[in-house]
Short mmCIF file of N, CA, C and O in Angstrom, two decimals:
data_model
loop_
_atom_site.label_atom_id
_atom_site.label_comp_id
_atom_site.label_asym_id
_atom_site.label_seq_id
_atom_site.Cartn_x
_atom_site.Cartn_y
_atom_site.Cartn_z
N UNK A 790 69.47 83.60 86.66
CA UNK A 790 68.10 83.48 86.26
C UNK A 790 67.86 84.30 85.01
O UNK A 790 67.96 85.52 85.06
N UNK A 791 67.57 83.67 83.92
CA UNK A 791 67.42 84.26 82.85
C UNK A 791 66.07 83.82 81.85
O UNK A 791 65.68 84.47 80.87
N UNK A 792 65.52 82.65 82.34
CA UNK A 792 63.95 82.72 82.32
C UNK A 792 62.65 83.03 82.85
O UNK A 792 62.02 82.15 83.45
N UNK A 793 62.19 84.16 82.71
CA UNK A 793 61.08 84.09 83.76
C UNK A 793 60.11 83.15 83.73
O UNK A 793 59.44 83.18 84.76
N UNK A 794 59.68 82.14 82.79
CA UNK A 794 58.92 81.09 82.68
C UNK A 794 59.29 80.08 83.90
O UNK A 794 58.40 79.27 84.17
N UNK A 795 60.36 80.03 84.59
CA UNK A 795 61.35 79.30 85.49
C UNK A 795 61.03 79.75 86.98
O UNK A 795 61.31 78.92 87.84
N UNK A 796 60.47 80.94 87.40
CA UNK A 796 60.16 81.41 88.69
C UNK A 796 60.18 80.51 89.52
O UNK A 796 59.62 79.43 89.40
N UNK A 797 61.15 81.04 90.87
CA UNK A 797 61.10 79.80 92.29
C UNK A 797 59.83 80.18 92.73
O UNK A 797 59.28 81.28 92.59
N UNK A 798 59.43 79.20 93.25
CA UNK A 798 57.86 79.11 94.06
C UNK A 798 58.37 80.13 95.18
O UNK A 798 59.58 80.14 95.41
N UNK A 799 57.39 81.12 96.01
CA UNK A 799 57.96 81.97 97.31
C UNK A 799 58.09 80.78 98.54
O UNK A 799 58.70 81.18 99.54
N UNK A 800 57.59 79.33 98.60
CA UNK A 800 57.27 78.96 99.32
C UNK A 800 59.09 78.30 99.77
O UNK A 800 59.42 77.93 100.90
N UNK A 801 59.90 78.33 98.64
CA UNK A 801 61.05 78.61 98.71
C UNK A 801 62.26 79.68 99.07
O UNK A 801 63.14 79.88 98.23
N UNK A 802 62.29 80.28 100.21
CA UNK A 802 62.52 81.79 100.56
C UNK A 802 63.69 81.87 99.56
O UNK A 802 63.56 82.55 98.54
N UNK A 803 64.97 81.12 99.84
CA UNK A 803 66.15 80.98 99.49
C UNK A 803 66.44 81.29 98.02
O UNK A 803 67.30 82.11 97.71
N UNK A 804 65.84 80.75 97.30
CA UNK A 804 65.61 80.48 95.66
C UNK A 804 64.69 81.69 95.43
O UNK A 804 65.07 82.44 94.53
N UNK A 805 63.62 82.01 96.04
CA UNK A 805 62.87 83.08 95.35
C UNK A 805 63.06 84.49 95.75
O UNK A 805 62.57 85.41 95.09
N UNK A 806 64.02 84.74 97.24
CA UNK A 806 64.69 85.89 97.36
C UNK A 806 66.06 86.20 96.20
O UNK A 806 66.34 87.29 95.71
N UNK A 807 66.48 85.41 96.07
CA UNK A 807 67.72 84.78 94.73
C UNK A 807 66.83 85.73 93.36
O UNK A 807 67.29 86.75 92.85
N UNK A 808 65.62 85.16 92.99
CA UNK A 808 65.29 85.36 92.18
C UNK A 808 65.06 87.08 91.60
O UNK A 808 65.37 87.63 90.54
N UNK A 809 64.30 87.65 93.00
CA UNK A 809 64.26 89.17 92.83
C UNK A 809 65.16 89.88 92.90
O UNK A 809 65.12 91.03 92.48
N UNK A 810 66.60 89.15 93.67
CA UNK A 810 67.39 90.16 93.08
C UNK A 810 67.56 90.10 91.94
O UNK A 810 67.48 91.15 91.31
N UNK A 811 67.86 88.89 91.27
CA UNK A 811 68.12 89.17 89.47
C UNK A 811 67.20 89.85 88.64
O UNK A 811 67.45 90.47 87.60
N UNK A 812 65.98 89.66 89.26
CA UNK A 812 65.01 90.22 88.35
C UNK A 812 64.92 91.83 89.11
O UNK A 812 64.13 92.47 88.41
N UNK A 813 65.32 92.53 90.00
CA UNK A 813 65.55 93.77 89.93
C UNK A 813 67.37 94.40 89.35
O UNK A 813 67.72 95.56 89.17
N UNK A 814 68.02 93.36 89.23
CA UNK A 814 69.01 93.96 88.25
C UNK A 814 68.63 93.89 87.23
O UNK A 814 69.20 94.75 86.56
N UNK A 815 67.74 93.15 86.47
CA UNK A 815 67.34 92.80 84.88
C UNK A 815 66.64 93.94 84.74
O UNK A 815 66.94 94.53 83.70
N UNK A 816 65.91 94.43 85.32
CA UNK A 816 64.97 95.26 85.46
C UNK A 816 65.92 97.30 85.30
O UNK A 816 65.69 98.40 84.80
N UNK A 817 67.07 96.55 86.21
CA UNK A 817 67.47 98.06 86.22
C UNK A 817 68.11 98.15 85.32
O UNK A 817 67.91 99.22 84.76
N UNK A 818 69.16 97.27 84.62
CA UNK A 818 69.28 97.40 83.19
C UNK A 818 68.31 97.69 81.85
O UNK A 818 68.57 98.51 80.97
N UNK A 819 67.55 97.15 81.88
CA UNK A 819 66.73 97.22 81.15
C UNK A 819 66.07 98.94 80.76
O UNK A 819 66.01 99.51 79.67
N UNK A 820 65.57 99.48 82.38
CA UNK A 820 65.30 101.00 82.49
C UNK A 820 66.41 101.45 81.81
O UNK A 820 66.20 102.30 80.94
N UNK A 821 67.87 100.99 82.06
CA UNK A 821 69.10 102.24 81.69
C UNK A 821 69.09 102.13 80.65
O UNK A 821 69.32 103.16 80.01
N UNK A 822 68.85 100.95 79.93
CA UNK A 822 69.26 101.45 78.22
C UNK A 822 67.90 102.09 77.96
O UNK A 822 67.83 103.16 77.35
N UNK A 823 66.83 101.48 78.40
CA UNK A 823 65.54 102.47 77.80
C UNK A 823 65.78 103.90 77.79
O UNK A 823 65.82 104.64 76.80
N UNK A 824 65.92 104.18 78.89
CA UNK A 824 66.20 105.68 79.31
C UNK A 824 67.34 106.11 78.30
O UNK A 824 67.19 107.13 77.63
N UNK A 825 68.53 105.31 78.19
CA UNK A 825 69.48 105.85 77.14
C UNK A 825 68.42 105.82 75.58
O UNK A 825 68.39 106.63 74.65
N UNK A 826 67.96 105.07 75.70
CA UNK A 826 67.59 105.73 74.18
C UNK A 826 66.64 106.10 73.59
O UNK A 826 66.50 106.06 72.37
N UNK A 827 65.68 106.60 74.61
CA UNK A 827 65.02 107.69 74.94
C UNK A 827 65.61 108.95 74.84
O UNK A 827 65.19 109.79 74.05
N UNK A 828 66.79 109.17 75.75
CA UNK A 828 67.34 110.44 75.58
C UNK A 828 67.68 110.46 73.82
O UNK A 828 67.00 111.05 72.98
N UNK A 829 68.80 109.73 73.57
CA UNK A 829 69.02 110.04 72.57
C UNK A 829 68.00 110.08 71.34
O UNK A 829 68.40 110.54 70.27
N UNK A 830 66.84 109.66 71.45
CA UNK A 830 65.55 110.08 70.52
C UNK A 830 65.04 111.32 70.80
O UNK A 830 64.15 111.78 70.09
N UNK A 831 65.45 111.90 71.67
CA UNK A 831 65.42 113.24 72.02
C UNK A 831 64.15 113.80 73.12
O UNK A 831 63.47 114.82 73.07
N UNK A 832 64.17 112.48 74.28
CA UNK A 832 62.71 112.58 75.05
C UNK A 832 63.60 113.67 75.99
O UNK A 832 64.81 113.88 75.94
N UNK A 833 62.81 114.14 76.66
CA UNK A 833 62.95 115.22 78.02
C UNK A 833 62.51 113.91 79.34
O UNK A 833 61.81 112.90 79.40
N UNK A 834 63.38 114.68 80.24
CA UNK A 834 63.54 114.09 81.49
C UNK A 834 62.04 114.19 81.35
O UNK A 834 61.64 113.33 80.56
N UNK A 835 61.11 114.91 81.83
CA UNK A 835 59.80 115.09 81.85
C UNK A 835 58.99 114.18 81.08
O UNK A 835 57.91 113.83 81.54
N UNK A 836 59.43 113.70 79.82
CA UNK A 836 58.61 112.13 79.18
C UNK A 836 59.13 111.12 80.05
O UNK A 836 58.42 110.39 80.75
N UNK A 837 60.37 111.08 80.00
CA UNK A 837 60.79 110.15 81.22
C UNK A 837 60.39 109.31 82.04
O UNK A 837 60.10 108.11 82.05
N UNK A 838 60.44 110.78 83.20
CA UNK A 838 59.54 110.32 84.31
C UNK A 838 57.98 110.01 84.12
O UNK A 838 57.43 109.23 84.90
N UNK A 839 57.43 110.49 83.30
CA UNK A 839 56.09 110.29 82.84
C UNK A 839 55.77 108.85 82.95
O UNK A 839 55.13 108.25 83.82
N UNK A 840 56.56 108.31 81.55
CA UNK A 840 56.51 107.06 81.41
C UNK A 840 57.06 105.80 82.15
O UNK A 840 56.97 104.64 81.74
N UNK A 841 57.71 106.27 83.44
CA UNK A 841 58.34 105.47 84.46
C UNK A 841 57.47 105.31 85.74
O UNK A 841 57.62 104.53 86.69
N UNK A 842 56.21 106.53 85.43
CA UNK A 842 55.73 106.53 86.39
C UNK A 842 56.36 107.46 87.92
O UNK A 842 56.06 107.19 89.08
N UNK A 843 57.03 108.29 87.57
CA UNK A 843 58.15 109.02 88.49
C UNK A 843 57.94 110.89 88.26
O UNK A 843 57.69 111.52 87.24
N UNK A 844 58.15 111.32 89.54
CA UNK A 844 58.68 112.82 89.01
C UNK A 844 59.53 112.76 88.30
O UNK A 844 59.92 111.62 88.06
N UNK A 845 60.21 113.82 87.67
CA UNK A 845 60.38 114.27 86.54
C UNK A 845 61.82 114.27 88.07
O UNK A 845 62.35 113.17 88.20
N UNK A 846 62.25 115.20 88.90
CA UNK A 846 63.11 115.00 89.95
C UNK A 846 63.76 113.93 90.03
O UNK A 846 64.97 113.85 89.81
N UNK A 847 62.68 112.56 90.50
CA UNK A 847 63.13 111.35 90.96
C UNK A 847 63.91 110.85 89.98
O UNK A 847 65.09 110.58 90.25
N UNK A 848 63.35 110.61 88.59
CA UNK A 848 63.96 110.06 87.24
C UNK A 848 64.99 110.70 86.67
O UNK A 848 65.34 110.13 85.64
N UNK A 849 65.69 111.74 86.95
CA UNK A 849 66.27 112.34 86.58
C UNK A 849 67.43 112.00 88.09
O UNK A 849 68.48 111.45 87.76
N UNK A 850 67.31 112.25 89.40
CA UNK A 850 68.29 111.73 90.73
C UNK A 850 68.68 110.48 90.34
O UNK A 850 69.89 110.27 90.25
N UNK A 851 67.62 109.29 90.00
CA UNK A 851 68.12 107.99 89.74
C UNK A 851 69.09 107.73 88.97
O UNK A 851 70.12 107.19 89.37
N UNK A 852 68.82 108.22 87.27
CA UNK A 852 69.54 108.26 85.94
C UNK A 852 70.15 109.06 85.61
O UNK A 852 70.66 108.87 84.51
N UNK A 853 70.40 110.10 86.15
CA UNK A 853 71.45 110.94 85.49
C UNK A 853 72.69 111.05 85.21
O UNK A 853 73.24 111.64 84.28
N UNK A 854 73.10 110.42 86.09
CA UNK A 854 74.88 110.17 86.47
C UNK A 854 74.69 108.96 85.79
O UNK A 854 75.45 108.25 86.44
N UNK A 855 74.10 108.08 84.74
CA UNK A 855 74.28 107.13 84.47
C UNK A 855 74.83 107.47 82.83
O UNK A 855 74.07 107.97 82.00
N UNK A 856 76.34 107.10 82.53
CA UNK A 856 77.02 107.03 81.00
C UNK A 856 76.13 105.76 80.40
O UNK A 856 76.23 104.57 80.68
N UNK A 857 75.11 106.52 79.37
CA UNK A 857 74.05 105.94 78.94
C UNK A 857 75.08 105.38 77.76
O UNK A 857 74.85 104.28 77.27
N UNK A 858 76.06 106.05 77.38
CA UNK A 858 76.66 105.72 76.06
C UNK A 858 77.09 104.15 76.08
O UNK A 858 76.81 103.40 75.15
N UNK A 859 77.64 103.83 76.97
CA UNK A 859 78.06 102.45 77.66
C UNK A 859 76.98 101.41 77.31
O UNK A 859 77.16 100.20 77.19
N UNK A 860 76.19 101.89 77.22
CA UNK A 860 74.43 100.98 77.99
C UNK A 860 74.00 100.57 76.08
O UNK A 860 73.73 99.40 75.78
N UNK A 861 74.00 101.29 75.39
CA UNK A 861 73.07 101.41 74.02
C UNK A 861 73.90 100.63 73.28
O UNK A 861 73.64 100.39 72.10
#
């Protein structure tokens, strides 16, 4: 799934459970490179989480162990 204009109807469990997982991997990619290049613009865990909507803790447990270098 690589259009969201394309969404399965929910009335389809099969197809539209299908769908959120892709769209929460799209999603978690998406955070990792943000977050990668964020850091490297020189944000603090603390803008971070700000802007993720997260403690500054949580955003930092989630992403940290993540080789952002890979991602950018």
């Amino acid at each position: 799934m690589d259009d969201l204009r394309t969404l399965p109807r929910p009335e389809d469990p099969g197809d539209a459970l299908a769908a959120v997982v892709a769209l929460r991997r799209m999603a978690d990619q998406l955070e990792q490179r943000a977050v990668g290049h964020a850091l490297k613009q020189g944000w603090s865990w603390s803008q971070i989480a700000e802007a993720l909507g997260v403690s500054k803790q949580a955003a930092h447990k989630r992403l940290s162990g993540i080789d952002f270098n890979n991602l950018i």
